[in-house]
Coordinates of C-alpha atoms in Angstrom, one line a residue:
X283 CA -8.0 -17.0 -8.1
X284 CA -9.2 -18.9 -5.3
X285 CA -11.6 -21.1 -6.9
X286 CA -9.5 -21.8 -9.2
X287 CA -6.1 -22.9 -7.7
X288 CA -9.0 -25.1 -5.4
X289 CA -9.2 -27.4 -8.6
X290 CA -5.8 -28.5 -9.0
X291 CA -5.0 -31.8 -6.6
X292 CA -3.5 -31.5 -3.6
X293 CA -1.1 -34.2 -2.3
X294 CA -0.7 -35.8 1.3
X295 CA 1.4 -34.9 4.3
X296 CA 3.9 -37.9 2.6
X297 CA 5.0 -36.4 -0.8
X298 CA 7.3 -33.9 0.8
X299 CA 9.2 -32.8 -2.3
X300 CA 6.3 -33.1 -4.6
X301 CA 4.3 -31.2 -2.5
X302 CA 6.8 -28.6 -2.3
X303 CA 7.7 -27.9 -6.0
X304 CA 4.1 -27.7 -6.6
X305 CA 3.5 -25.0 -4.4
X306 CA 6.5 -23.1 -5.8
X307 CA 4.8 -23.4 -8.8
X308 CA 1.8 -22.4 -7.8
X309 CA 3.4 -19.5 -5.7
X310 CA 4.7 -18.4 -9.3
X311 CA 2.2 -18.5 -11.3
X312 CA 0.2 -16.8 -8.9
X313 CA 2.8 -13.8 -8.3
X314 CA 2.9 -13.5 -12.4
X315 CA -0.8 -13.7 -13.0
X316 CA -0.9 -10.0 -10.4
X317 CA 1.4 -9.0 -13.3
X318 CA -0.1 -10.0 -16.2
X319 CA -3.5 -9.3 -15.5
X320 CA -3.0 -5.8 -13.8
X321 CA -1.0 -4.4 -16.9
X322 CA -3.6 -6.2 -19.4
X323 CA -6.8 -4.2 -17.0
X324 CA -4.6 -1.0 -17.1
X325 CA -3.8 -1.3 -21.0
X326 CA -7.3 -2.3 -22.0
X327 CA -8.4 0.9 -19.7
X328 CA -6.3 3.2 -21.7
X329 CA -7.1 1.5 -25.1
X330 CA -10.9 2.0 -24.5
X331 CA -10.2 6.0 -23.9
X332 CA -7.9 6.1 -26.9
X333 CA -11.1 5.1 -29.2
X334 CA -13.0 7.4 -27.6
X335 CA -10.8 10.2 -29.6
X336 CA -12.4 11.8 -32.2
X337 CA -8.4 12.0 -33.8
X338 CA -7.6 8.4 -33.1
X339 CA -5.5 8.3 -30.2
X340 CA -2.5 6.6 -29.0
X341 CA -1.9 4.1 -31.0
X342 CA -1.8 0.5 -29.6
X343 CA 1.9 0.4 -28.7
X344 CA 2.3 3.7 -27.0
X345 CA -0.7 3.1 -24.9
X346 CA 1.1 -0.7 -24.0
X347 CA 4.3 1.6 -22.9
X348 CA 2.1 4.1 -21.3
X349 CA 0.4 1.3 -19.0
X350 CA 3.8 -0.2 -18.0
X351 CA 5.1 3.7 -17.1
X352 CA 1.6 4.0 -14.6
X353 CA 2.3 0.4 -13.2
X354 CA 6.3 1.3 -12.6
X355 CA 5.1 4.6 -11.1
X356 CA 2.8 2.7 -8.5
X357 CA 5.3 1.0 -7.3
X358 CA 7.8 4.1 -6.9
X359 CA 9.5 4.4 -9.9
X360 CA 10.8 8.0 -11.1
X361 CA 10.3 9.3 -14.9
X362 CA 13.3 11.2 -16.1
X363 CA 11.3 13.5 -18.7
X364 CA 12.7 16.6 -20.5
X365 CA 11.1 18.9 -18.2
X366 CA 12.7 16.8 -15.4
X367 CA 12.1 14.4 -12.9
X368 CA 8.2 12.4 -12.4
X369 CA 7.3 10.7 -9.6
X370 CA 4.2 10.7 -8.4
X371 CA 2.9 6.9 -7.2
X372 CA -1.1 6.3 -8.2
X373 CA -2.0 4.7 -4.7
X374 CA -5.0 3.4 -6.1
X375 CA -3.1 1.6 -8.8
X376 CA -0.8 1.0 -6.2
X377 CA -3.9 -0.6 -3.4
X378 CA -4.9 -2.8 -6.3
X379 CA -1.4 -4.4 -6.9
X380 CA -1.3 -5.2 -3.0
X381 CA -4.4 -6.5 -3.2
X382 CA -3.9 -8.6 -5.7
X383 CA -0.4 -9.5 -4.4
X384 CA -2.0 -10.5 -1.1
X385 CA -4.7 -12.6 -2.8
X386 CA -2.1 -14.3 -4.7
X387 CA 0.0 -15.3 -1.5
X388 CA -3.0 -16.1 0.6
X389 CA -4.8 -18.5 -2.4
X390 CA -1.5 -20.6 -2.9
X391 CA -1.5 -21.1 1.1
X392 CA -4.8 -21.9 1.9
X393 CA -4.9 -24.5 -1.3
X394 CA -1.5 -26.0 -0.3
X395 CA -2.7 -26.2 3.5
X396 CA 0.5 -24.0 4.3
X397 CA 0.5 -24.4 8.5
X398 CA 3.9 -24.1 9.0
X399 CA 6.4 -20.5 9.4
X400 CA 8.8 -22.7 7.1
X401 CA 5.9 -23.5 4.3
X402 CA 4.5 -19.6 4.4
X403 CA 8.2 -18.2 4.2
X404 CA 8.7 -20.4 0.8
X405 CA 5.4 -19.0 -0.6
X406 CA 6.4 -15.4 0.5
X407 CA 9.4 -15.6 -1.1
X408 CA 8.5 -17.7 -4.2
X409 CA 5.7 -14.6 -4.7
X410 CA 8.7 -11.7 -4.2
X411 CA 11.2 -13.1 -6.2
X412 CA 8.6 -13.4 -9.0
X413 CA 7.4 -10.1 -8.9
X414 CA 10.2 -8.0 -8.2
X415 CA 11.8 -9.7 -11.2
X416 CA 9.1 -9.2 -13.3
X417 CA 9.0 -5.7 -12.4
X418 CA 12.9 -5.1 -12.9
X419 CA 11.6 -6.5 -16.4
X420 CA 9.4 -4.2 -17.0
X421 CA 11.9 -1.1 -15.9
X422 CA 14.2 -2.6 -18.3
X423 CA 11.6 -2.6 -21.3
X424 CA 10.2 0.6 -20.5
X425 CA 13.1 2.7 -20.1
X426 CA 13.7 5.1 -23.7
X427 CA 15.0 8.3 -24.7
X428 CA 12.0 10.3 -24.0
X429 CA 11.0 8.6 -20.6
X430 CA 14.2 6.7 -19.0
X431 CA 13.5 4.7 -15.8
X432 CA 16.1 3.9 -13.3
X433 CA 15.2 0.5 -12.4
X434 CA 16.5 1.0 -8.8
X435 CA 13.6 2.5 -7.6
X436 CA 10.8 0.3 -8.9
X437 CA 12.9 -2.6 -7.6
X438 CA 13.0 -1.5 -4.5
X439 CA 9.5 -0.1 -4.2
X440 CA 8.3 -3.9 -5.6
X441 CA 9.8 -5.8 -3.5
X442 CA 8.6 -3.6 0.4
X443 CA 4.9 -4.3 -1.8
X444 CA 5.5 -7.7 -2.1
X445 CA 6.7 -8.6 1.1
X446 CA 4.3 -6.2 3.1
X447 CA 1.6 -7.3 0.9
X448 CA 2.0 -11.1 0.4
X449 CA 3.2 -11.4 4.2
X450 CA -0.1 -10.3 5.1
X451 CA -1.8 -12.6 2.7
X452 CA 0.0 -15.6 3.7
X453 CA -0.3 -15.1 7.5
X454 CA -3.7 -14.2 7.0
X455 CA -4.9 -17.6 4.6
X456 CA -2.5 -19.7 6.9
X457 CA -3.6 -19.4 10.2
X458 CA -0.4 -17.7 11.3
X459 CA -1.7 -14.5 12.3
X460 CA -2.9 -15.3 15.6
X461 CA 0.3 -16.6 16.4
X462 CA 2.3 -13.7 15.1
X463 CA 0.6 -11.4 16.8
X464 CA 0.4 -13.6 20.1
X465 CA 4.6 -13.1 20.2
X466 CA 4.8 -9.4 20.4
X467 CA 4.7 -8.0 24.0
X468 CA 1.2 -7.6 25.6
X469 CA -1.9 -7.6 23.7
X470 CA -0.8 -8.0 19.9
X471 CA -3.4 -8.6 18.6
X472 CA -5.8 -6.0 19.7
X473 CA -3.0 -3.4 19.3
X474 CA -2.9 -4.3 15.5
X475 CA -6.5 -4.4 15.1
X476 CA -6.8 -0.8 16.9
X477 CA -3.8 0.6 14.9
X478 CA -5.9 -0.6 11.5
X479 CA -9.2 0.9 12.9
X480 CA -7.7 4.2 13.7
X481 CA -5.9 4.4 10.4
X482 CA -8.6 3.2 8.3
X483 CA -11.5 6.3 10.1
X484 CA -8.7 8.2 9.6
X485 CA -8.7 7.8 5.8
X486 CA -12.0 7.5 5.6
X487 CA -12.9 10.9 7.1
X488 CA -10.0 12.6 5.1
X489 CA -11.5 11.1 1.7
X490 CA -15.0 12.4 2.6
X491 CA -13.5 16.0 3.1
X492 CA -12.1 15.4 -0.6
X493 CA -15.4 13.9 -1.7
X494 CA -17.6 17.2 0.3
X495 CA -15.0 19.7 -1.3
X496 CA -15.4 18.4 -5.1
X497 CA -19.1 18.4 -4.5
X498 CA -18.9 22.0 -3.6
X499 CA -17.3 22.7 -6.8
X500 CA -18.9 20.7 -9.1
X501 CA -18.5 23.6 -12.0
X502 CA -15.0 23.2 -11.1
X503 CA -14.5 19.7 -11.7
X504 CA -16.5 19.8 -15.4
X505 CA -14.6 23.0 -16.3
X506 CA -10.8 20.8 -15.7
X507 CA -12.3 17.5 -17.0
X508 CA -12.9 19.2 -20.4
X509 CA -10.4 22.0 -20.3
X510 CA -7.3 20.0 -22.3
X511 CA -9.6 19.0 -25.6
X512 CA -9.9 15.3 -27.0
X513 CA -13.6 15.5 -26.4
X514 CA -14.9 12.9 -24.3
X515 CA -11.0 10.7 -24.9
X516 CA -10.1 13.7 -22.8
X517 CA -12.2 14.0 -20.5
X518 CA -12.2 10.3 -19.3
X519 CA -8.7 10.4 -19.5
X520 CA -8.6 13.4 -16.9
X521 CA -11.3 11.7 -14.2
X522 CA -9.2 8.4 -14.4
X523 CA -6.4 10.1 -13.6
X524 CA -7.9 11.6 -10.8
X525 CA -9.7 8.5 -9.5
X526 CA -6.2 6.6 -9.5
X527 CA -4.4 9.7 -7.6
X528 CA -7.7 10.0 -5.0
X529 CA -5.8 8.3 -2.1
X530 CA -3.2 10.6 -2.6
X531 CA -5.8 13.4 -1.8
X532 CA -6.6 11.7 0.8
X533 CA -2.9 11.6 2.2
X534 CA -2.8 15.2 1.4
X535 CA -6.0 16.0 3.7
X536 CA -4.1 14.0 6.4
X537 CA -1.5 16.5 6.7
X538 CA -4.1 19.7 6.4
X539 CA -6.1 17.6 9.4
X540 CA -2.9 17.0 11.8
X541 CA -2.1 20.9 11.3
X542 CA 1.3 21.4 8.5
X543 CA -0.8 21.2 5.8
X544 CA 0.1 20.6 2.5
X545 CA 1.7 21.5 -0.9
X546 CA 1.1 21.5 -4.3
X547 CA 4.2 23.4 -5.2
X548 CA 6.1 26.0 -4.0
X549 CA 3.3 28.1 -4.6
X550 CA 0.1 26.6 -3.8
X551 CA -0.1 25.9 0.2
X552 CA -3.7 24.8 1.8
X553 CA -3.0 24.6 5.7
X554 CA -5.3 25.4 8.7
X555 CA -3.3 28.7 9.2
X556 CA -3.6 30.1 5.9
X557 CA -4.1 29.5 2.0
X558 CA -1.7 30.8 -0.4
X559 CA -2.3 29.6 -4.0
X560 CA -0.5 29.5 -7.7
X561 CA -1.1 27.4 -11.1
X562 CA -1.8 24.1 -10.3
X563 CA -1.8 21.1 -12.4
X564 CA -5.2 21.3 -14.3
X565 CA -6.8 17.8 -13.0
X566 CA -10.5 17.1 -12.0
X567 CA -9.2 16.7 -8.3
X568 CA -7.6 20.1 -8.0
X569 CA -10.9 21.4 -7.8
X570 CA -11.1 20.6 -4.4
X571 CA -8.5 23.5 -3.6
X572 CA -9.4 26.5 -2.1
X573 CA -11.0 28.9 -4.9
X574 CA -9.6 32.0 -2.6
X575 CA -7.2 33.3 -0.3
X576 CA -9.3 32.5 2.7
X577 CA -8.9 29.4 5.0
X578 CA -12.7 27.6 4.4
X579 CA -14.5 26.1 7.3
X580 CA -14.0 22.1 6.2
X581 CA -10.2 22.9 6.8
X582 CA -10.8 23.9 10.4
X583 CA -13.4 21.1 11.1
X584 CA -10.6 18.7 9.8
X585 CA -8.8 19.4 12.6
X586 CA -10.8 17.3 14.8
X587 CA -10.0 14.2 12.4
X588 CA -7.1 12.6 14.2
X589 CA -8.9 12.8 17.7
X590 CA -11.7 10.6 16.2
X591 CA -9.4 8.6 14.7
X592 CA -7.6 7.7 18.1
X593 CA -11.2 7.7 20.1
X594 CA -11.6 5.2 17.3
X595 CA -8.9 3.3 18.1
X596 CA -9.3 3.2 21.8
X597 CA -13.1 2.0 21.6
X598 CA -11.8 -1.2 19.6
X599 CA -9.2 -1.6 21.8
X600 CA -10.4 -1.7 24.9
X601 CA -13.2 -4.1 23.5
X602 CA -10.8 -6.5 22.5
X603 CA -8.6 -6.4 25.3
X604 CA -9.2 -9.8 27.1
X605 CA -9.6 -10.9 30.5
X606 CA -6.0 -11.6 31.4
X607 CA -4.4 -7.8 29.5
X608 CA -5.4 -5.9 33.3
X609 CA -7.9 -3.1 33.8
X610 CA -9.0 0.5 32.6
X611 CA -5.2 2.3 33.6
X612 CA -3.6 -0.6 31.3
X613 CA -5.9 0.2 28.8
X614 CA -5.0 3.4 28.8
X615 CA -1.2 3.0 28.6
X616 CA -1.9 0.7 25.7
X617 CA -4.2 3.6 24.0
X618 CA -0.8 5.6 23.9
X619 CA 0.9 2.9 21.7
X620 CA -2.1 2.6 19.4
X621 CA -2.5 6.6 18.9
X622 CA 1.4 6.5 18.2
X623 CA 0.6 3.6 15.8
X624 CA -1.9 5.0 13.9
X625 CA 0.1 8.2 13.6
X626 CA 3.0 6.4 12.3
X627 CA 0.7 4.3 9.7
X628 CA -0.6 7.6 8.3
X629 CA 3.2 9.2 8.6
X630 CA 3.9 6.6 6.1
X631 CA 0.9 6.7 3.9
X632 CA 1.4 10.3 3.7
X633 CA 5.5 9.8 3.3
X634 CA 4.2 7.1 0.1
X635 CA 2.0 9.7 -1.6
X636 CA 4.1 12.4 -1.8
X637 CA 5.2 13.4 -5.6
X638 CA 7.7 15.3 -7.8
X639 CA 6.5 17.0 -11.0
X640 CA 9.1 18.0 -12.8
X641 CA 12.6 20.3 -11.5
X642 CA 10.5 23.6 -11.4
X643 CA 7.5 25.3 -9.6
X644 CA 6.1 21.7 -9.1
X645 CA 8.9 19.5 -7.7
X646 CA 6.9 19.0 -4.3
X647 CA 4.1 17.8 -3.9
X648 CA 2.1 16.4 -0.4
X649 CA 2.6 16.9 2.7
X650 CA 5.1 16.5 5.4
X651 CA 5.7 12.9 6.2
X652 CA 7.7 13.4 9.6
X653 CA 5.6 16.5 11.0
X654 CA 2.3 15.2 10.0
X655 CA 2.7 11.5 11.8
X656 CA 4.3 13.2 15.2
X657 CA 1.1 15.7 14.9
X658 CA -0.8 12.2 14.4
X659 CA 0.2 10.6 16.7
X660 CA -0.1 12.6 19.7
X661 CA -3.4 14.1 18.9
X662 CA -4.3 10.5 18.2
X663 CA -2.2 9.1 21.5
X664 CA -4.2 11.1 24.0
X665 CA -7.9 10.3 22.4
X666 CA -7.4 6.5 22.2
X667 CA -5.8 7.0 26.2
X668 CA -9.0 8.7 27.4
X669 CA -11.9 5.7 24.7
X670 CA -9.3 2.5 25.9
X671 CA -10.2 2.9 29.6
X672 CA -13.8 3.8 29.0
X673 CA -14.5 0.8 26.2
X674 CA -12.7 -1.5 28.3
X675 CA -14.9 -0.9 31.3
X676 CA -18.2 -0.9 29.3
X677 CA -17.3 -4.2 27.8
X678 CA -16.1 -5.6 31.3
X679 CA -19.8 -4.3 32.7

C-alpha cells in the first residue's frame, strides 16, 4: 500500500487546502481498501474450501454472508442464532484488520509528509469514520432471520480498532511517537517499549505451550479435523478455524499461567489446581485439553510464564533507561509500573478473547479478565523490579 500511495504527487507546504483534501482522500481510500480487501481474502478463503466438497458446498452467496459474519465477529459483534447468543472474536482475523488498519494510517502519513498533531488527527479520524461506517454497513447487510446482528456492538468494537490501531500507525509513520511518549511522566518511552516486550514473551511462551500440547496429541488433532465429514472441505474448514481462534488459545493459556485458569464451559475447567472436563466443541485446537482428570506437568511449568515475562521486561528497561532517568533503585520503582503494565495488556487481551457459545453448557468461554491481569501483574511487577536494577547497571558498566 506503501509503494503505491508513493506514486501519486505530492504538493508543497503552499497548497494548504489542496494538500489537505487530498490526504482525506487518500486517508479514505486507504481505510476502505482494509475493508474491501480483507472481506475479498476472507471470501475467496472460504470459496476455495467450499470446492473442495465432494457435495458442492456453500454456494457463492452464503459463503459472501458467511465472510461478513467472521469479519463482524472480529471486531466484537454478537450472533443471535436459534440456539442463542455467538460471540466469540477470531483474534487472528481480528490482528490482521489492525494491521492492515495501521498500515493504512501510517502509508497516507508518511506519503503526505504528516508532521504535525493537527495533520495526523485528520488522518486518524478520516481512517475511523471510514471504517466504522463501513462496518455499521456491513451489520446492516448481514443481519437476517437466521443470524440477526445488533449493529451496536461491531460499531463500537470498530471504532476502539480503529483508533487503537490507526493511532499507532500514524504516530508511528509520522514521527510523533517520540514526542508522545516524551510527554508522559518519566521515561515514556522505555516504559512502553518494556510493557510491549513483556506482553509480547508473554504471548509468545503461552502460544508455544499451545503449540507443545497439540504436538503431544497429534492423533487428537487428525481425529477432530475429520470427525464432522465433508472430506477434505471439512477438514480445512476445521484447521482454519482453529488457526483464526489460535490467539485466543493463547489468551486462554494466559489465565492457566497467572493461576485462575480457564473455561470452556461450565463444565470443562483446566487450571493449575485441578482439571475437570465435559463435551467440548469438536475443533482441531481442543486437542490441546487435558485428555484426563489429572493436572499435566506443562500446566505447572506455565506457572513460571509471567515471571519471565516481567524479567523480560525489566532487562529492556533498564537498557533503555538513559543517562538522565537516575540509577538502579529508580529502575526498580519503574520495573513495578511496567510488570503492572504488562499485566494490564494481557488483562485485556485475555478480557478481548473471551467468548459465548450459545445460552447453554457453553455460554463462557476463556478466562478471567480481572483475576488473571491482577495475578499478571504482580507476579510480573516483582520480576521486572528485581532485572530493571540489574540491566540498568550492566548497561551503565
Amino acid at each position: 500500500m506503501t509503494s503505491l500511495l508513493a506514486r501519486l504527487p505530492s504538493l508543497g507546504p503552499g497548497d494548504g487546502e489542496p494538500r489537505r483534501s487530498t490526504t482525506t482522500w487518500l486517508a479514505a481510500g486507504a481505510a476502505l481498501a482494509v475493508q474491501v480487501l480483507g472481506l475479498l481474502g476472507v471470501g475467496l478463503a472460504l470459496v476455495v474450501v467450499q470446492t473442495l466438497d465432494p457435495d458442492g458446498g456453500m454456494p457463492v452467496g452464503s459463503s459472501a454472508r458467511l465472510a461478513t459474519q467472521l469479519w463482524l465477529l472480529a471486531q466484537g459483534a454478537q450472533l443471535e442464532l436459534a440456539s442463542g447468543p455467538l460471540r466469540v472474536a477470531p483474534l487472528l482475523l481480528t490482528l490482521l484488520i489492525a494491521w492492515g488498519l495501521s498500515r493504512a494510517a501510517g502509508s497516507v502519513a508518511s506519503v503526505r509528509a504528516v508532521q504535525t498533531a493537527g495533520g495526523a488527527a485528520r488522518v486518524l479520524a478520516v481512517v475511523v469514520v471510514v471504517h466504522v461506517a463501513a462496518t455499521a454497513g456491513l451489520a446492516l447487510l448481514a443481519d437476517g432471520p437466521s443470524a440477526s446482528v445488533d449493529p451496536l456492538r461491531p460499531v463500537l468494537g470498530s471504532l476502539v480498532l480503529a483508533l487503537v490501531a490507526g493511532g499507532l500507525g500514524v504516530l508511528r509513520d509520522s514521527g510523533l511517537s517520540a514526542v508522545v511518549a516524551d510527554r508522559f511522566p518519566g521515561p515514556g518511552r522505555a516504559l512502553w517499549q518494556a510493557v510491549a516486550a513483556g506482553t509480547l514473551v508473554l504471548a509468545a511462551c503461552c502460544t508455544a505451550v499451545v503449540a507443545v500440547a497439540l504436538v503431544d496429541d497429534v492423533a487428537g488433532v487428525g481425529r477432530l479435523a475429520t470427525g464432522l465429514g465433508g472430506a477434505s472441505a471439512g477438514a480445512a474448514g476445521q484447521v482454519g478455524l482453529s488457526v483464526l481462534l489460535l490467539p485466543n488459545a493463547t489468551a486462554a493459556v494466559m489465565g492457566l499461567a497467572a493461576g485462575p485458569g480457564f473455561l470452556v464451559g461450565a463444565g470443562t475447567l483446566v487450571s493449575a489446581g485441578g482439571v475437570s472436563l465435559a463435551a467440548v466443541p469438536a475443533l482441531p485446537l481442543m486437542a490441546a485439553l487435558p485428555d484426563t482428570q489429572a493436572v499435566p506437568l506443562l500446566a505447572f511449568l506455565s506457572q513460571a510464564l509471567p515471571a519471565v515475562a516481567g524479567l523480560a521486561a525489566g532487562v529492556v528497561l533498564g537498557r533503555r533507561l538513559g543517562d538522565d532517568d537516575g540509577g538502579s533503585v529508580t529502575a526498580a520503582l519503574w520495573g513495578v509500573v511496567a510488570g503492572v503494565g504488562v499485566g494490564v495488556t494481557s488483562g485485556l487481551v485475555v478480557l478481548v478473547a473471551g467468548a459465548q457459545l450459545g445460552d447453554g453448557a457453553l455460554a463462557q468461554v476463556g478466562a478471567p479478565a480481572l483475576a488473571t491481569g491482577l495475578a499478571i501483574a504482580a507476579q510480573a511487577g516483582i520480576a521486572a523490579t528485581l532485572s530493571a536494577p540489574v540491566s540498568r547497571w550492566r548497561s551503565r558498566g
